[in-house]
CSV table of C-alpha atoms and ligand atoms in Angstrom, one decimal:
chain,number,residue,atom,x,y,z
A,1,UNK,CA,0.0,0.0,0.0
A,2,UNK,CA,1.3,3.3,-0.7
A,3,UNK,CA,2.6,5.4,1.9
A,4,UNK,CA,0.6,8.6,2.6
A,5,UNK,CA,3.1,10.7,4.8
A,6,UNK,CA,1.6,13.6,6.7
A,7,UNK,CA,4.1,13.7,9.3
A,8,UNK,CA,5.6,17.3,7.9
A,9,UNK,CA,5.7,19.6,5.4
A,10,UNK,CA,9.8,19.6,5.1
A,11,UNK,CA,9.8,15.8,4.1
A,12,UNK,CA,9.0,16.9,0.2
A,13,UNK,CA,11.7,16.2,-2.2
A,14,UNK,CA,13.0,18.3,-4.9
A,15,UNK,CA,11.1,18.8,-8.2
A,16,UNK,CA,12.7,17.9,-11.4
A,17,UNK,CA,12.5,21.5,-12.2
A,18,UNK,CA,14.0,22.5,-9.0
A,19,UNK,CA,16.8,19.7,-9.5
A,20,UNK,CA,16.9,21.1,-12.8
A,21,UNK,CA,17.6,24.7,-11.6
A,22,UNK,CA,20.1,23.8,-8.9
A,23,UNK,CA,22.6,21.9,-11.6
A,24,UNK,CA,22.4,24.4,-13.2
A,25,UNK,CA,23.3,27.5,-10.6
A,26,UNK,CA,26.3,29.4,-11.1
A,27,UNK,CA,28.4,29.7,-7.7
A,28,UNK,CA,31.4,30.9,-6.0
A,29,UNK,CA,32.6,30.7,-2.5
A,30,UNK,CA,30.0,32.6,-0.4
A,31,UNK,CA,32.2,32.9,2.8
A,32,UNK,CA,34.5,35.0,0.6
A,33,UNK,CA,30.8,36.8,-0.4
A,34,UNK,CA,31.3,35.1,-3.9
A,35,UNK,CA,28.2,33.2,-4.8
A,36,UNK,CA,26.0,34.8,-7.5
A,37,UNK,CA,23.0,32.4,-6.7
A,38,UNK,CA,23.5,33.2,-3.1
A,39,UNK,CA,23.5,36.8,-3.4
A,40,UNK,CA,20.6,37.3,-5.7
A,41,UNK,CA,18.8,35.0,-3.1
A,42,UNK,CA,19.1,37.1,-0.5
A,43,UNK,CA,18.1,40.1,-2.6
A,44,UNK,CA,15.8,38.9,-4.1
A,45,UNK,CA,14.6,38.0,0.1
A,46,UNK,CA,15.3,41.6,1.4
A,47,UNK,CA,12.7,43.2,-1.5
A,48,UNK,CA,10.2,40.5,-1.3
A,49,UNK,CA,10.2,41.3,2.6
A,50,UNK,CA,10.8,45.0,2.2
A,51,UNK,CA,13.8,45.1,4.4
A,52,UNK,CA,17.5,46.4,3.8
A,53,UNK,CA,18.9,42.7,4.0
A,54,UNK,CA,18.9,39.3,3.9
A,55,UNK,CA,21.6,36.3,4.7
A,56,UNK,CA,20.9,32.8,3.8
A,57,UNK,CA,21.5,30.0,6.7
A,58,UNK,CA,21.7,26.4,6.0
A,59,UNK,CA,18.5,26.3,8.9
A,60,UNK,CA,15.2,28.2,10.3
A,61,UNK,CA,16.8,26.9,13.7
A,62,UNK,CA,19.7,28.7,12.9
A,63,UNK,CA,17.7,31.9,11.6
A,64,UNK,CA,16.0,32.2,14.4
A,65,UNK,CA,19.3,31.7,16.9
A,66,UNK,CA,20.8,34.5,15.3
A,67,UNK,CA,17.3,36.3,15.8
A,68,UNK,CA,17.7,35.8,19.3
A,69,UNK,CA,21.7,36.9,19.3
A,70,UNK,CA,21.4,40.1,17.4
A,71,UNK,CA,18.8,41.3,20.0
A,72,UNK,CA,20.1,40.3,23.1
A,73,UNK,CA,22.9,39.6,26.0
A,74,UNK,CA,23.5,36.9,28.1
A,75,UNK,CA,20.3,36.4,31.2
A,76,UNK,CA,18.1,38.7,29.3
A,77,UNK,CA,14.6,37.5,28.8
A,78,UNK,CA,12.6,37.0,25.7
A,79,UNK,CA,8.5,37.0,25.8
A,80,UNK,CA,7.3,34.1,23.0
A,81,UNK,CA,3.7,32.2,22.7
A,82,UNK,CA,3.3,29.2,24.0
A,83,UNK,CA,5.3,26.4,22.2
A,84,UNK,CA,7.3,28.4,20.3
A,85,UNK,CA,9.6,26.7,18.2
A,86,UNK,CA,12.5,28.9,19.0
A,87,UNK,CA,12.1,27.5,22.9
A,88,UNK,CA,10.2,24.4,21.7
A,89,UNK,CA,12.0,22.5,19.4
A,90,UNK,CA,15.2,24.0,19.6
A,91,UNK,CA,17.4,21.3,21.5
A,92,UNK,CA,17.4,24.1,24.4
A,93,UNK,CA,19.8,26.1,22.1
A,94,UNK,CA,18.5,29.8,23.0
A,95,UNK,CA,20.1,28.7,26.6
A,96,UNK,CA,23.6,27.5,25.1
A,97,UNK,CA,24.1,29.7,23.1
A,98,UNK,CA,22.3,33.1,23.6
A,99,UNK,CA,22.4,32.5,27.5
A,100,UNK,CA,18.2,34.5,27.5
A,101,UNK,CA,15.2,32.9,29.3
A,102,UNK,CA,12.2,32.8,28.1
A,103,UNK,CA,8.7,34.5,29.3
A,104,UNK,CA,5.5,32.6,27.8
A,105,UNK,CA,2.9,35.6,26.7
A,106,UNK,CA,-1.3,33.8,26.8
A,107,UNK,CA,-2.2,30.3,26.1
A,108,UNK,CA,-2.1,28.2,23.2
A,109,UNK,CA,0.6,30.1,21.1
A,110,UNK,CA,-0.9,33.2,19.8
A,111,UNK,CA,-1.2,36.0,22.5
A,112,UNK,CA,-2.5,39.5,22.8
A,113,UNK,CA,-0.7,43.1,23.4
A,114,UNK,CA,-2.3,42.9,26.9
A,115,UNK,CA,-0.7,39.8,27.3
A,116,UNK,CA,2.7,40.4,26.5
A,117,UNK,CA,2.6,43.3,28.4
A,118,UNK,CA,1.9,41.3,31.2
A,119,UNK,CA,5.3,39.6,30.6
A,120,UNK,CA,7.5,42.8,30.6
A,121,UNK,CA,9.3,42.4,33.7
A,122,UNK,CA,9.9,45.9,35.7
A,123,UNK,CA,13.1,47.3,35.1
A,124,UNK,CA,15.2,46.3,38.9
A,125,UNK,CA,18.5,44.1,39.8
A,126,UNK,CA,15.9,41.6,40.5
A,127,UNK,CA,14.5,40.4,37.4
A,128,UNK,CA,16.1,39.5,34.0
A,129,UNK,CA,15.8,42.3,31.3
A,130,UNK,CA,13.0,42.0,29.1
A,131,UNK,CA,14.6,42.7,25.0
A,132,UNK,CA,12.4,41.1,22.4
A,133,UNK,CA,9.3,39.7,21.2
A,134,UNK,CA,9.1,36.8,19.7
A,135,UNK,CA,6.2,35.8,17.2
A,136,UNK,CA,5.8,32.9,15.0
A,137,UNK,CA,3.6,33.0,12.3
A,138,UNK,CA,2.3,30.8,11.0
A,139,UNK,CA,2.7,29.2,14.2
A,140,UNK,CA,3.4,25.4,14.3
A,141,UNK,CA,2.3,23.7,17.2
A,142,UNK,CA,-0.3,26.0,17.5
A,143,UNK,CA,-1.7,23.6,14.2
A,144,UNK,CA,-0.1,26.4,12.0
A,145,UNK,CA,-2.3,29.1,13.1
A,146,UNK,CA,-2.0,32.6,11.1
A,147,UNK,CA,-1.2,35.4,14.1
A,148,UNK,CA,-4.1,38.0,13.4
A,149,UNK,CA,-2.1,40.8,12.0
A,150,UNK,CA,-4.0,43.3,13.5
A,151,UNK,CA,-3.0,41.7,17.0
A,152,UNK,CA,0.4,41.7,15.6
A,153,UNK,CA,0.8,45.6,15.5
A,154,UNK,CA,-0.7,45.6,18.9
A,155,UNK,CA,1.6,43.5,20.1
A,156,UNK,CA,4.5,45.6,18.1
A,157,UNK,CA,3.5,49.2,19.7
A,158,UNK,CA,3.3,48.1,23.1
A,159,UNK,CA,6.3,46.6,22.3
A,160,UNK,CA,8.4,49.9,20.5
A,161,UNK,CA,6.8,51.9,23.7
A,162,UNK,CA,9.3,49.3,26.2
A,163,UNK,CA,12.0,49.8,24.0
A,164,UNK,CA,11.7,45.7,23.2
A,165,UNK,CA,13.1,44.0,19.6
A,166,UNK,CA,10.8,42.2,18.0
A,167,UNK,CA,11.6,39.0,15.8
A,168,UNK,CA,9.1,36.9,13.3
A,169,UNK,CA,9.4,33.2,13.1
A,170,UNK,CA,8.3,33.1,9.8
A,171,UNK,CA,9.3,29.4,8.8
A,172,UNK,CA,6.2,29.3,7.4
A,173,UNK,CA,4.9,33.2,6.8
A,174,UNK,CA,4.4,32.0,3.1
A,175,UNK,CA,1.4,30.1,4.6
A,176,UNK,CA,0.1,33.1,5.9
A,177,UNK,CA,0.1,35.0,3.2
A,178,UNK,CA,-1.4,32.9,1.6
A,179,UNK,CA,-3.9,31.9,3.7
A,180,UNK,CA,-4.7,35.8,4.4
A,181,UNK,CA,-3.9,37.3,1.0
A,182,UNK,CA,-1.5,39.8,2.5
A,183,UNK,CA,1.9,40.4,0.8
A,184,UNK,CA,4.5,39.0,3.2
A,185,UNK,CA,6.1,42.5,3.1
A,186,UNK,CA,2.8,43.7,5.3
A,187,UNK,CA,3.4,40.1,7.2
A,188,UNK,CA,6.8,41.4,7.6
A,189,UNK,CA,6.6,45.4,8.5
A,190,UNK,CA,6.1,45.1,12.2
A,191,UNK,CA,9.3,43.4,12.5
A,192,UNK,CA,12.9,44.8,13.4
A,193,UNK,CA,14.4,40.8,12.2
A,194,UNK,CA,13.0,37.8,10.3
A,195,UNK,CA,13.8,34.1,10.0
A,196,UNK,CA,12.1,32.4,6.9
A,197,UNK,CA,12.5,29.0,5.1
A,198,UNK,CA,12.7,27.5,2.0
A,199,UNK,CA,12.5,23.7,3.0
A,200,UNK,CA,9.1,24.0,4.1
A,201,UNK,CA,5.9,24.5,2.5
A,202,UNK,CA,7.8,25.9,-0.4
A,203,UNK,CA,9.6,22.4,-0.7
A,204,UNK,CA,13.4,23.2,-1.5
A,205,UNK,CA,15.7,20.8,0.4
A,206,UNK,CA,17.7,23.3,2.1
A,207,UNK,CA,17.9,26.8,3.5
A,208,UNK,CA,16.7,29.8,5.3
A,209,UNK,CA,16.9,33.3,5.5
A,210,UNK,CA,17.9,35.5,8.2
A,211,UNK,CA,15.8,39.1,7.2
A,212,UNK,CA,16.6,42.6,8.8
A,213,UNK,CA,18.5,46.1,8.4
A,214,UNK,CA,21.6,46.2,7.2
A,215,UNK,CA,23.2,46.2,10.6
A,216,UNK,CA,21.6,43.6,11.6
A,217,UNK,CA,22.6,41.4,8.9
A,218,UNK,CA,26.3,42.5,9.3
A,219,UNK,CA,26.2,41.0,13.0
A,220,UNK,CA,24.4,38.1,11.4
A,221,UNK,CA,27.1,37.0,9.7
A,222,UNK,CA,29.4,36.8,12.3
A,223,UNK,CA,27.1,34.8,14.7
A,224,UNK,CA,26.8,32.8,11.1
A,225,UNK,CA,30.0,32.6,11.0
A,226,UNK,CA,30.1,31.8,14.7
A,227,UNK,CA,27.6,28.7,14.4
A,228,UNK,CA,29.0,27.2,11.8
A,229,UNK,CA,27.0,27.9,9.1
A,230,UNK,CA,29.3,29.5,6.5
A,231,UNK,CA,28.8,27.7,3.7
A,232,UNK,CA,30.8,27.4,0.3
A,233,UNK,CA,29.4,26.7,-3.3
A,234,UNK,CA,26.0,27.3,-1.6
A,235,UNK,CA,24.4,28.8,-4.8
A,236,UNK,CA,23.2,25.1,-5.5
A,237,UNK,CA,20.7,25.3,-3.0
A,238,UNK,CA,20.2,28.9,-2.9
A,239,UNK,CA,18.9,27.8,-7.0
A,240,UNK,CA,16.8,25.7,-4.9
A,241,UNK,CA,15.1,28.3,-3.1
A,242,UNK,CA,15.1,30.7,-5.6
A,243,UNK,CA,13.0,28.1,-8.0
A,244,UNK,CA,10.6,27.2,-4.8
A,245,UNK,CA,10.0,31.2,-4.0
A,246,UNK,CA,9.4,31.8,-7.8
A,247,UNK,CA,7.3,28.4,-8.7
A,248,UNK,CA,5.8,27.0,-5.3
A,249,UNK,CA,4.2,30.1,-3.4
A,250,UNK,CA,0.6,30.3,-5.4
A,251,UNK,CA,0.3,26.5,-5.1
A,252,UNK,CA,0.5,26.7,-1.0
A,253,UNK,CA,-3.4,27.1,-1.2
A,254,UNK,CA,-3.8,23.6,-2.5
A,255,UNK,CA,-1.8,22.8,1.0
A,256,UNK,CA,-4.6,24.7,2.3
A,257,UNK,CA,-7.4,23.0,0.4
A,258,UNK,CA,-6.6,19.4,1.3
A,259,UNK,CA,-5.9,20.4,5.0
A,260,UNK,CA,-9.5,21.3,5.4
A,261,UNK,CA,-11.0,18.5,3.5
A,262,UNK,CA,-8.7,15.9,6.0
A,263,UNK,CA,-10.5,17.8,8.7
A,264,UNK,CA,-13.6,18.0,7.3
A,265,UNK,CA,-13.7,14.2,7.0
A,266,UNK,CA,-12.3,13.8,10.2
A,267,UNK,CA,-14.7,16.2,12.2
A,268,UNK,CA,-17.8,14.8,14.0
A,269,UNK,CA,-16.1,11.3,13.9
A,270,UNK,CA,-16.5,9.5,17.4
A,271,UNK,CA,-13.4,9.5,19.8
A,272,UNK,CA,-12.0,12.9,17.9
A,273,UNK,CA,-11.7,16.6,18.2
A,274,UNK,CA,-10.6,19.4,16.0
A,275,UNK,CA,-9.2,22.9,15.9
A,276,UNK,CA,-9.2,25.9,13.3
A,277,UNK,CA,-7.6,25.0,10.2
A,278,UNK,CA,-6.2,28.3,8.8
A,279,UNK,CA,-3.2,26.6,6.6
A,280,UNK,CA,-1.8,23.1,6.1
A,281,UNK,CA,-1.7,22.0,10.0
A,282,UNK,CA,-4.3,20.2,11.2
A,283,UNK,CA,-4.1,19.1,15.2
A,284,UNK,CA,-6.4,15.9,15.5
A,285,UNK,CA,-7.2,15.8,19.4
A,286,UNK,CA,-8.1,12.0,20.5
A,287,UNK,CA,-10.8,11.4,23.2
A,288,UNK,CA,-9.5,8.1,23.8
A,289,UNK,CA,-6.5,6.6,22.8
A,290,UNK,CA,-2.9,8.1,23.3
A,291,UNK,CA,-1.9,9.5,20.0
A,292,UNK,CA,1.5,7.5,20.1
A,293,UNK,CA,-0.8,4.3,19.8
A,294,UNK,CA,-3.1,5.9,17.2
A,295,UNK,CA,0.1,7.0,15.3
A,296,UNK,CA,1.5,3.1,15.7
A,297,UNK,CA,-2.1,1.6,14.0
A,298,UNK,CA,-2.4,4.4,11.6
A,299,UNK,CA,1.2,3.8,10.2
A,300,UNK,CA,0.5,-0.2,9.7
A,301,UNK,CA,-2.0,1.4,7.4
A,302,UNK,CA,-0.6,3.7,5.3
A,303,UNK,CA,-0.4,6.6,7.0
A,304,UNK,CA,2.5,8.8,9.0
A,305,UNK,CA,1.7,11.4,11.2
A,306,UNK,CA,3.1,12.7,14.3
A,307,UNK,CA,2.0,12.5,17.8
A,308,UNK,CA,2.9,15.9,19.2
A,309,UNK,CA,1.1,15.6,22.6
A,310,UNK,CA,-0.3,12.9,24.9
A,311,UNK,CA,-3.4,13.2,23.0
A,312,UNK,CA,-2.3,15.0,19.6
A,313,UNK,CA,-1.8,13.9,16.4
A,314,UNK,CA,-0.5,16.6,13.6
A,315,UNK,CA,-1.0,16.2,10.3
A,316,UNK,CA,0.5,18.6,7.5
A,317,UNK,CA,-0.4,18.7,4.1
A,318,UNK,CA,2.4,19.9,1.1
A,319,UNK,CA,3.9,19.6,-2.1
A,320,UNK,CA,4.2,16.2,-2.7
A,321,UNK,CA,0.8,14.7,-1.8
A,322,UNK,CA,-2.4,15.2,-3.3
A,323,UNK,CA,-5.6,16.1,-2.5
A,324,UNK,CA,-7.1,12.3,-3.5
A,325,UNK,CA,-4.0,10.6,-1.1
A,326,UNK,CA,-5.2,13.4,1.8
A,327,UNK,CA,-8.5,12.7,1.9
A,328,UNK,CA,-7.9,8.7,1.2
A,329,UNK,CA,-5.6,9.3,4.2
A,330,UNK,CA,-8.0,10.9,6.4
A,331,UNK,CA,-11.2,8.1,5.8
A,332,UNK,CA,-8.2,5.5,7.2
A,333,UNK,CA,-8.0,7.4,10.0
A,334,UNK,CA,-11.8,8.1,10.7
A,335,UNK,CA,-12.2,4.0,10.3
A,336,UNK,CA,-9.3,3.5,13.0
A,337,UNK,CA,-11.0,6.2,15.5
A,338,UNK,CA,-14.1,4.5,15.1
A,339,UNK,CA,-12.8,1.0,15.7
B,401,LIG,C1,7.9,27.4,13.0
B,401,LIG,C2,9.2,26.8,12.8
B,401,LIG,N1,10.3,27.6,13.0
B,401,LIG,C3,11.6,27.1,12.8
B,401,LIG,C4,11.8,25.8,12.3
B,401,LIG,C5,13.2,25.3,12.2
B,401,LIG,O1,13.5,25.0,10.9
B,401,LIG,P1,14.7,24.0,10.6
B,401,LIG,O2,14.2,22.6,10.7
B,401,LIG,O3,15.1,24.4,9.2
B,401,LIG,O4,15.8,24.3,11.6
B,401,LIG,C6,10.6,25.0,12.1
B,401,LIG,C7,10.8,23.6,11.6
B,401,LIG,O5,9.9,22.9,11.3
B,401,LIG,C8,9.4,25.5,12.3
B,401,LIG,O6,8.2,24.8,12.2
């Protein structure tokens, strides 16, 4: 039986196209600051997100470390959602290596200007210094959840009036565009620094982009630099990027389109519950089994997903599944809640 896998939307391989592209890239060494593909990448990232700059990293983990260097010193603290992946899924890295602590702003992942607020700690020798925001948008295990943008400017002028940075997680901000129909330059304008990939919904193999002013981009690449992410003849998958950004943006809405029909079939079905489905995350809450076990039976069948909670399955929907496997996928699953 064919295997429908729903685990994640960064397990999609490269297109023939996009192969095609990346062969044929021209490159340089881009530690030296030589690699055409490279630097057209990260201008052709900097206009798309109207800032001054933009520096490709080999990861969103390590766009968003940098995020979290470039804004702050060693025991500062930095207000996030819940579940951020930043403090999340991170391997604990903002402590090893950026030394800040983390505040969690509301419940659930998405959170309000009151609510960060809430988190700003007073300025005294007892508390850590509060320096940035960070928001993640879409947000992941929030079940990829577009951040209201009007919330969003809340959030960034309570923010500018405590003198806090504020940073996007946009691993997946192409979602919310999207999903929303807002350029990803209004996505992007309440934001002093960016991190966005390429090897997610947009399905290149590699790559990232760390987004900001020029300054902050110079300091980028020394913590770059720092992490180990100087790469070489890069351009191959910069080729990569630049072929998903041009060819694989309008088709994210078909991501969206077979997440809702997997929920749709899945919603009302005995033993389950659902949340939102704003882009191509869908959470499936079970009422009964763990979802470790329901992952386990639903794999001898066909179908990979992740349990992301005691009782949380996620399923993501991309580039190289259609809409017939999704919804072929979701009936197993209904038929295995039931049972
Ligand atoms: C919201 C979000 N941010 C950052 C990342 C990290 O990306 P990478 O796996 O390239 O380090 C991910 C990965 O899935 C993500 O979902």
């Amino acid at each position: 039986m064919p295997v429908c896998d729903l685990r994640s939307d960064t397990l999609t391989r490269p297109t023939p196209a996009m192969r095609a592209a990346m062969a044929a890239a021209a490159v340089g060494d881009d530690v030296y600051g030589e690699d055409p593909s490279v630097r057209a990448l990260e201008e052709r990232v900097a206009a798309l997100l109207g800032k001054e700059s933009a520096l490709f990293v080999p990861s969103g983990t390590m766009g968003n470390q940098i995020g979290l260097l470039v804004h702050t010193q060693p025991g500062d603290e930095v207000i996030i959602g819940e579940g951020t992946h930043c403090a999340f899924y991170e391997s604990g890295a903002a402590s090893a290596w950026a030394g800040v602590q983390f505040a969690i702003a509301g419940r659930g992942g998405l959170f309000t200007a009151d609510e960060m607020l809430e988190a700003v700690k007073p300025p005294q020798d007892h508390f850590p210094r509060t320096r940035l925001v960070v928001v993640e948008n879409t947000h992941n295990r929030a079940g990829g959840r577009v951040f209201p943008q009007a919330q969003i400017e809340q959030i960034a002028t309570a923010a500018r009036a405590n003198g806090l940075g504020l940073h996007l997680d946009g691993a997946r901000i192409w979602n919310a565009s999207a999903a929303t129909g807002l350029d990803v330059a209004a996505l992007a304008a309440p934001f002093d620094t960016l991190s966005v990939c390429f090897s997610k919904g947009l399905g290149a193999p590699v790559g990232s982009a760390f987004v900001g002013s020029r300054e902050h981009v110079v300091r980028a690449h020394r913590f770059r630099k720092m992490l180990g992410g100087g790469m070489r003849q890069a351009g191959i998958l910069a080729a990569g990027a630049l072929h998903a950004l041009e060819h694989h943006r309008a088709r994210l809405l078909d991501d969206h389109a077979a997440a809702r029909a997997f929920a749709e079939i899945l919603r009302g079905a005995p033993g389950v519950e659902l949340g939102p489905v704003d882009t191509n995350i869908v959470l499936v809450q079970s009422t009964g089994l763990p979802a470790v076990e329901l992952a386990q039976r639903a794999a001898a069948e066909g179908v990979l997903l992740n349990a992301t909670g005691r009782r949380t399955l996620r399923a993501v929907t991309h580039l190289d599944l259609s809409l017939d496997q999704v919804k072929r996928a979701a009936e197993t699953l209904r038929q295995l809640f039931g049972a």
